[in-house]
mmCIF file of C-alpha atoms in Angstrom:
data_model
loop_
_atom_site.group_PDB
_atom_site.id
_atom_site.type_symbol
_atom_site.label_atom_id
_atom_site.label_comp_id
_atom_site.label_asym_id
_atom_site.label_seq_id
_atom_site.Cartn_x
_atom_site.Cartn_y
_atom_site.Cartn_z
ATOM 1 C CA MET A 514 2.462 -14.285 26.826
ATOM 2 C CA ARG A 515 -1.148 -15.179 25.494
ATOM 3 C CA ARG A 516 -0.728 -19.015 27.545
ATOM 4 C CA LEU A 517 0.231 -17.269 30.843
ATOM 5 C CA MET A 518 -2.238 -14.560 30.396
ATOM 6 C CA LYS A 519 -4.924 -17.423 30.608
ATOM 7 C CA CYS A 520 -3.438 -19.371 33.653
ATOM 8 C CA LYS A 521 -5.687 -17.724 36.700
ATOM 9 C CA ALA A 522 -2.885 -18.717 39.419
ATOM 10 C CA LEU A 523 -0.254 -16.051 37.677
ATOM 11 C CA ILE A 524 -2.990 -13.175 38.173
ATOM 12 C CA ILE A 525 -3.104 -11.052 41.123
ATOM 13 C CA LYS A 526 -6.359 -10.281 41.964
ATOM 14 C CA MET A 527 -7.168 -6.774 42.573
ATOM 15 C CA PRO A 528 -10.340 -5.092 44.999
ATOM 16 C CA ASP A 529 -13.258 -3.929 42.744
ATOM 17 C CA SER A 530 -12.737 -0.907 44.013
ATOM 18 C CA VAL A 531 -9.491 -0.904 41.904
ATOM 19 C CA PRO A 532 -10.096 0.726 38.279
ATOM 20 C CA SER A 533 -10.305 -2.069 35.312
ATOM 21 C CA GLY A 534 -7.685 0.095 33.398
ATOM 22 C CA ILE A 535 -5.175 -0.770 36.734
ATOM 23 C CA ALA A 536 -6.304 -4.265 37.195
ATOM 24 C CA ARG A 537 -5.057 -5.187 33.739
ATOM 25 C CA SER A 538 -1.956 -4.469 34.087
ATOM 26 C CA PHE A 539 -1.497 -6.159 37.549
ATOM 27 C CA ASN A 540 -3.206 -9.197 35.952
ATOM 28 C CA SER A 541 -0.246 -8.941 33.389
ATOM 29 C CA MET A 542 2.697 -8.159 35.401
ATOM 30 C CA ILE A 543 3.517 -11.844 36.355
ATOM 31 C CA PRO A 544 3.523 -13.065 32.593
ATOM 32 C CA VAL A 545 5.205 -10.019 31.679
ATOM 33 C CA ILE A 546 8.284 -11.128 34.092
ATOM 34 C CA ILE A 547 8.107 -15.018 32.931
ATOM 35 C CA THR A 548 8.300 -14.329 29.714
ATOM 36 C CA MET A 549 11.556 -11.956 29.617
ATOM 37 C CA PHE A 550 13.597 -13.791 32.251
ATOM 38 C CA ILE A 551 12.529 -17.246 29.698
ATOM 39 C CA PHE A 552 13.813 -14.923 26.625
ATOM 40 C CA GLY A 553 16.609 -14.129 29.002
ATOM 41 C CA ILE A 554 17.840 -17.204 29.558
ATOM 42 C CA VAL A 555 17.279 -18.039 25.547
ATOM 43 C CA ARG A 556 19.862 -15.193 25.121
ATOM 44 C CA PHE A 557 22.303 -16.139 27.823
ATOM 45 C CA ILE A 558 22.558 -20.039 26.342
ATOM 46 C CA THR A 559 22.605 -19.032 23.064
ATOM 47 C CA ASN A 560 25.837 -16.577 23.480
ATOM 48 C CA ALA A 561 27.458 -18.640 25.995
ATOM 49 C CA VAL A 562 27.533 -21.131 22.174
ATOM 50 C CA GLY A 563 28.479 -18.481 20.684
ATOM 51 C CA THR A 564 25.008 -17.975 18.119
ATOM 52 C CA PRO A 565 23.621 -15.060 19.682
ATOM 53 C CA LEU A 566 19.841 -15.002 19.284
ATOM 54 C CA ASN A 567 19.639 -11.691 17.279
ATOM 55 C CA ASP A 568 22.120 -13.857 14.785
ATOM 56 C CA LEU A 569 19.714 -16.534 14.358
ATOM 57 C CA ILE A 570 16.723 -14.397 13.351
ATOM 58 C CA PHE A 571 18.961 -12.401 11.057
ATOM 59 C CA ASN A 572 20.282 -16.043 9.596
ATOM 60 C CA PHE A 573 16.889 -17.661 9.237
ATOM 61 C CA ILE A 574 14.363 -15.199 9.292
ATOM 62 C CA GLN A 575 15.304 -11.749 8.122
ATOM 63 C CA THR A 576 18.278 -13.303 5.425
ATOM 64 C CA PRO A 577 15.393 -15.367 3.328
ATOM 65 C CA LEU A 578 12.808 -12.170 3.725
ATOM 66 C CA THR A 579 15.290 -10.009 2.242
ATOM 67 C CA ALA A 580 15.959 -12.708 -0.451
ATOM 68 C CA ILE A 581 12.272 -12.844 -0.998
ATOM 69 C CA ILE A 582 11.498 -8.874 -1.353
ATOM 70 C CA THR A 583 14.637 -7.939 -3.245
ATOM 71 C CA SER A 584 13.782 -10.287 -6.100
ATOM 72 C CA PRO A 585 11.187 -8.872 -8.849
ATOM 73 C CA VAL A 586 8.211 -11.762 -8.822
ATOM 74 C CA GLY A 587 8.445 -11.796 -4.443
ATOM 75 C CA ILE A 588 8.157 -8.064 -4.441
ATOM 76 C CA VAL A 589 5.370 -7.468 -7.200
ATOM 77 C CA VAL A 590 3.708 -11.010 -4.989
ATOM 78 C CA ILE A 591 3.832 -9.153 -1.956
ATOM 79 C CA TYR A 592 2.108 -6.116 -2.992
ATOM 80 C CA PHE A 593 -0.583 -8.011 -5.106
ATOM 81 C CA LEU A 594 -1.748 -9.453 -2.042
ATOM 82 C CA TYR A 595 -1.192 -6.213 0.429
ATOM 83 C CA MET A 596 -3.219 -4.290 -2.064
ATOM 84 C CA LEU A 597 -6.067 -7.248 -2.394
ATOM 85 C CA LEU A 598 -6.018 -7.532 1.424
ATOM 86 C CA TRP A 599 -6.459 -3.853 1.328
ATOM 87 C CA GLY A 600 -9.646 -4.081 -1.032
ATOM 88 C CA PHE A 601 -10.931 -6.736 1.871
ATOM 89 C CA GLY A 602 -10.676 -4.013 4.657
ATOM 90 C CA ILE A 603 -7.422 -5.765 6.382
ATOM 91 C CA HIS A 604 -5.163 -2.972 7.298
ATOM 92 C CA THR A 605 -1.848 -4.042 5.917
ATOM 93 C CA GLY A 606 0.476 -1.894 6.943
ATOM 94 C CA TYR A 607 0.296 -3.392 10.452
ATOM 95 C CA ILE A 608 -0.002 -6.348 9.655
ATOM 96 C CA ILE A 609 3.113 -6.841 5.773
ATOM 97 C CA SER A 610 4.383 -3.084 5.767
ATOM 98 C CA GLN A 611 5.895 -2.649 9.652
ATOM 99 C CA PRO A 612 6.866 -6.249 10.782
ATOM 100 C CA ILE A 613 8.214 -7.822 7.405
ATOM 101 C CA LEU A 614 9.004 -4.484 4.240
ATOM 102 C CA GLU A 615 9.910 -1.947 6.710
ATOM 103 C CA PRO A 616 13.230 -3.453 8.809
ATOM 104 C CA ILE A 617 14.299 -4.276 5.561
ATOM 105 C CA PHE A 618 13.254 -1.092 3.527
ATOM 106 C CA LEU A 619 15.293 0.698 6.917
ATOM 107 C CA ILE A 620 17.987 -1.264 6.523
ATOM 108 C CA ASN A 621 18.483 -0.147 2.756
ATOM 109 C CA LEU A 622 18.032 3.123 3.365
ATOM 110 C CA THR A 623 20.451 3.618 5.661
ATOM 111 C CA GLN A 624 23.314 1.450 3.306
ATOM 112 C CA ASN A 625 22.120 3.443 0.153
ATOM 113 C CA ALA A 626 22.791 7.087 3.103
ATOM 114 C CA ALA A 627 25.949 5.330 3.703
ATOM 115 C CA ALA A 628 27.237 4.599 0.227
ATOM 116 C CA ILE A 629 26.366 8.014 -1.323
ATOM 117 C CA THR A 630 27.933 9.647 1.639
ATOM 118 C CA ALA A 631 31.194 8.114 1.153
ATOM 119 C CA GLY A 632 30.751 8.979 -2.829
ATOM 120 C CA HIS A 633 30.088 5.370 -3.897
ATOM 121 C CA ALA A 634 27.005 4.497 -5.807
ATOM 122 C CA ALA A 635 23.812 3.433 -4.046
ATOM 123 C CA THR A 636 22.526 -0.245 -4.730
ATOM 124 C CA HIS A 637 18.739 -0.637 -3.230
ATOM 125 C CA ILE A 638 15.999 0.452 -5.035
ATOM 126 C CA LEU A 639 13.093 -0.100 -2.702
ATOM 127 C CA THR A 640 13.298 1.899 0.817
ATOM 128 C CA LYS A 641 10.344 3.170 2.775
ATOM 129 C CA PRO A 642 10.418 6.206 0.796
ATOM 130 C CA PHE A 643 10.601 4.806 -2.545
ATOM 131 C CA THR A 644 7.375 3.412 -1.592
ATOM 132 C CA ASP A 645 5.564 6.438 -0.067
ATOM 133 C CA SER A 646 6.400 8.666 -2.736
ATOM 134 C CA LEU A 647 5.770 6.805 -5.788
ATOM 135 C CA MET A 648 3.095 3.887 -4.421
ATOM 136 C CA PHE A 649 1.711 5.292 -1.577
ATOM 137 C CA MET A 650 0.787 8.760 -2.758
ATOM 138 C CA GLY A 651 -2.561 9.746 -0.639
ATOM 139 C CA GLY A 652 -2.270 6.248 0.819
ATOM 140 C CA ALA A 653 -2.037 3.349 -0.215
ATOM 141 C CA GLY A 654 -3.369 2.892 -3.774
ATOM 142 C CA ASN A 655 -2.230 6.439 -4.586
ATOM 143 C CA MET A 656 -5.769 7.366 -3.859
ATOM 144 C CA LEU A 657 -4.934 10.798 -4.661
ATOM 145 C CA ALA A 658 -5.298 9.835 -8.391
ATOM 146 C CA LEU A 659 -8.804 7.910 -7.431
ATOM 147 C CA VAL A 660 -9.750 11.329 -5.611
ATOM 148 C CA LEU A 661 -8.499 13.271 -8.761
ATOM 149 C CA ALA A 662 -10.043 10.477 -11.274
ATOM 150 C CA ILE A 663 -13.731 11.109 -9.339
ATOM 151 C CA LEU A 664 -13.576 15.053 -9.308
ATOM 152 C CA ILE A 665 -12.797 15.025 -13.260
ATOM 153 C CA VAL A 666 -14.927 11.974 -14.706
ATOM 154 C CA SER A 667 -17.766 11.283 -12.032
ATOM 155 C CA LYS A 668 -21.142 12.154 -12.998
ATOM 156 C CA ARG A 669 -22.391 11.481 -9.295
ATOM 157 C CA LYS A 670 -22.683 14.161 -6.690
ATOM 158 C CA ASP A 671 -22.694 12.169 -3.699
ATOM 159 C CA TYR A 672 -19.108 10.664 -4.802
ATOM 160 C CA LYS A 673 -17.848 14.123 -5.729
ATOM 161 C CA GLN A 674 -18.661 14.913 -2.252
ATOM 162 C CA ILE A 675 -16.690 12.175 -0.998
ATOM 163 C CA ALA A 676 -13.811 13.390 -3.255
ATOM 164 C CA LYS A 677 -13.370 16.597 -2.139
ATOM 165 C CA LEU A 678 -13.849 15.867 1.441
ATOM 166 C CA GLY A 679 -11.150 13.369 1.268
ATOM 167 C CA PHE A 680 -8.617 15.969 -1.127
ATOM 168 C CA ILE A 681 -6.666 17.640 2.284
ATOM 169 C CA PRO A 682 -6.653 14.101 4.232
ATOM 170 C CA SER A 683 -5.063 12.774 1.029
ATOM 171 C CA LEU A 684 -2.243 15.258 0.412
ATOM 172 C CA PHE A 685 -0.857 14.254 3.770
ATOM 173 C CA ASN A 686 -1.106 10.542 2.485
ATOM 174 C CA ILE A 687 -3.990 9.625 4.647
ATOM 175 C CA SER A 688 -6.752 7.161 2.397
ATOM 176 C CA GLU A 689 -8.673 6.209 5.114
ATOM 177 C CA PRO A 690 -11.410 8.559 4.522
ATOM 178 C CA ILE A 691 -11.893 7.552 0.744
ATOM 179 C CA MET A 692 -10.874 4.098 1.834
ATOM 180 C CA PHE A 693 -13.767 3.631 3.647
ATOM 181 C CA GLY A 694 -15.568 6.454 3.053
ATOM 182 C CA LEU A 695 -16.428 6.284 -0.578
ATOM 183 C CA PRO A 696 -15.780 2.803 0.191
ATOM 184 C CA VAL A 697 -12.932 1.537 -2.445
ATOM 185 C CA VAL A 698 -12.654 -1.392 0.620
ATOM 186 C CA MET A 699 -15.302 -4.558 -0.366
ATOM 187 C CA ASN A 700 -15.898 -2.745 -3.709
ATOM 188 C CA PRO A 701 -14.440 -5.305 -6.517
ATOM 189 C CA VAL A 702 -14.574 -2.400 -9.483
ATOM 190 C CA LEU A 703 -11.806 -0.195 -7.493
ATOM 191 C CA ILE A 704 -10.169 -3.394 -5.928
ATOM 192 C CA ILE A 705 -8.894 -4.384 -9.341
ATOM 193 C CA PRO A 706 -7.070 -0.656 -10.536
ATOM 194 C CA MET A 707 -5.838 -0.225 -7.270
ATOM 195 C CA ILE A 708 -3.532 -3.175 -7.320
ATOM 196 C CA LEU A 709 -2.761 -1.837 -11.048
ATOM 197 C CA VAL A 710 -2.119 1.853 -10.175
ATOM 198 C CA THR A 711 0.496 0.134 -7.408
ATOM 199 C CA LEU A 712 2.730 -2.513 -9.568
ATOM 200 C CA VAL A 713 2.388 0.199 -12.397
ATOM 201 C CA SER A 714 3.978 2.659 -10.064
ATOM 202 C CA LEU A 715 6.840 0.031 -8.941
ATOM 203 C CA GLY A 716 7.597 -0.834 -12.199
ATOM 204 C CA ILE A 717 7.915 3.159 -13.478
ATOM 205 C CA GLY A 718 9.680 3.956 -9.748
ATOM 206 C CA THR A 719 12.386 1.021 -10.476
ATOM 207 C CA LEU A 720 12.797 2.073 -14.092
ATOM 208 C CA ALA A 721 13.498 5.466 -13.396
ATOM 209 C CA THR A 722 15.606 4.520 -10.495
ATOM 210 C CA VAL A 723 18.231 1.978 -12.790
ATOM 211 C CA THR A 724 17.928 4.070 -14.725
ATOM 212 C CA GLY A 725 19.314 7.100 -13.144
ATOM 213 C CA PHE A 726 16.703 9.360 -14.022
ATOM 214 C CA MET A 727 15.036 9.677 -10.771
ATOM 215 C CA GLY A 728 17.918 8.423 -8.412
ATOM 216 C CA TYR A 729 18.306 6.138 -5.942
ATOM 217 C CA THR A 730 16.131 7.050 -2.322
ATOM 218 C CA TYR A 731 18.579 7.659 0.495
ATOM 219 C CA VAL A 732 17.150 9.937 2.887
ATOM 220 C CA MET A 733 14.096 9.394 5.284
ATOM 221 C CA THR A 734 10.895 11.572 4.503
ATOM 222 C CA PRO A 735 7.992 11.090 7.030
ATOM 223 C CA TRP A 736 4.888 8.901 5.585
ATOM 224 C CA THR A 737 3.007 12.425 5.489
ATOM 225 C CA THR A 738 5.248 14.410 3.325
ATOM 226 C CA PRO A 739 2.814 15.616 0.458
ATOM 227 C CA PRO A 740 2.880 13.675 -3.028
ATOM 228 C CA LEU A 741 5.625 14.971 -5.245
ATOM 229 C CA MET A 742 7.504 16.835 -2.433
ATOM 230 C CA GLY A 743 8.111 13.418 -1.137
ATOM 231 C CA GLY A 744 10.056 12.037 -4.494
ATOM 232 C CA PHE A 745 12.068 14.861 -4.335
ATOM 233 C CA LEU A 746 12.817 15.511 -1.544
ATOM 234 C CA ALA A 747 14.135 11.372 -0.913
ATOM 235 C CA THR A 748 16.414 11.130 -3.718
ATOM 236 C CA GLY A 749 18.032 14.371 -2.040
ATOM 237 C CA GLY A 750 16.287 17.015 -4.005
ATOM 238 C CA LYS A 751 16.521 15.391 -7.637
ATOM 239 C CA ILE A 752 14.148 17.048 -10.001
ATOM 240 C CA GLY A 753 13.880 13.802 -11.837
ATOM 241 C CA GLY A 754 12.691 12.188 -8.181
ATOM 242 C CA LEU A 755 9.575 14.521 -8.342
ATOM 243 C CA ILE A 756 9.335 13.986 -11.909
ATOM 244 C CA THR A 757 9.030 10.456 -11.542
ATOM 245 C CA ALA A 758 5.943 11.449 -8.568
ATOM 246 C CA ALA A 759 4.216 13.541 -11.021
ATOM 247 C CA ILE A 760 4.171 10.729 -13.703
ATOM 248 C CA CYS A 761 3.282 7.809 -11.530
ATOM 249 C CA LEU A 762 0.316 10.242 -10.174
ATOM 250 C CA VAL A 763 -0.970 10.634 -13.866
ATOM 251 C CA ILE A 764 -1.249 7.464 -15.195
ATOM 252 C CA SER A 765 -2.946 6.122 -12.089
ATOM 253 C CA VAL A 766 -5.085 9.414 -12.447
ATOM 254 C CA LEU A 767 -5.975 7.380 -16.075
ATOM 255 C CA ILE A 768 -6.181 4.148 -14.782
ATOM 256 C CA TYR A 769 -8.526 5.074 -12.098
ATOM 257 C CA MET A 770 -10.585 6.878 -15.082
ATOM 258 C CA PRO A 771 -12.439 3.948 -16.792
ATOM 259 C CA PHE A 772 -12.840 2.256 -13.368
ATOM 260 C CA VAL A 773 -14.895 5.114 -12.003
ATOM 261 C CA LYS A 774 -17.183 5.871 -15.305
ATOM 262 C CA ALA A 775 -17.968 2.225 -14.909
ATOM 263 C CA MET A 776 -18.823 2.614 -11.016
ATOM 264 C CA ASP A 777 -21.265 5.615 -12.055
ATOM 265 C CA LYS A 778 -22.525 3.829 -14.991
ATOM 266 C CA GLU A 779 -23.580 -0.083 -12.842
ATOM 267 C CA LEU A 780 -24.993 2.695 -10.223
ATOM 268 C CA GLU A 781 -27.161 4.859 -12.258
ATOM 269 C CA LYS A 782 -28.355 0.931 -13.605
ATOM 270 C CA GLU A 783 -29.391 -0.021 -9.899
ATOM 271 C CA GLU A 784 -31.072 3.876 -9.478
ATOM 272 C CA GLU A 785 -33.237 2.668 -12.467
ATOM 273 C CA LYS A 786 -34.105 -0.993 -11.382
#
């Protein structure tokens, strides 16, 4: 598409009186048609030889990715990088979560739901409701925990004001007011605990799931489901899911607290200078 869009011979020239938005739609018409035609031919050929394009994608891309994501080391590395990139202001939800993780997590969730409906035991720990309800309470990096830590231990009025403004959005897992308003991004003091709380919550949730205390997540809850309630609903109404989410939140607050205090002291020294 990008290469074809650069080819001037394929651009339909519109009069200057045509609005730019409409003109761009016509400019991309021929490249879109050609791209669809090319992949239609590829699909036709792969079907004819008995290896459909969808199967090739599944075998050579999705299966290896699934093996990496379902391994303990792989998932730790992925979420370490996930939060590290967030710390540099890169919204990894759009470059890691949605295109890579969520399709696999959705398959896991569907298989868990099918197994439980059939009266069998679920087998997949990692699903999107699992990450949303334990690792992303208040948004990426358990931002609700940071809000609470600021309100509890910070002595700075400006931090507390920002925390108050971000509290309601964080109840619906919207982290941007805190992530960019405090800010957390490009803040080396807060990047460290943001990574820690994510990995610690992942570990707690995994342990609670395999021991049966929490149970497996198999209900697709909206990502805006308020913290604690998400863990309860995603496990089909198990109180262990709510308690596990509460434990993750409390421990996340405790992890953030010393870093918030350190940030207070650092800014106090800068103001004294």
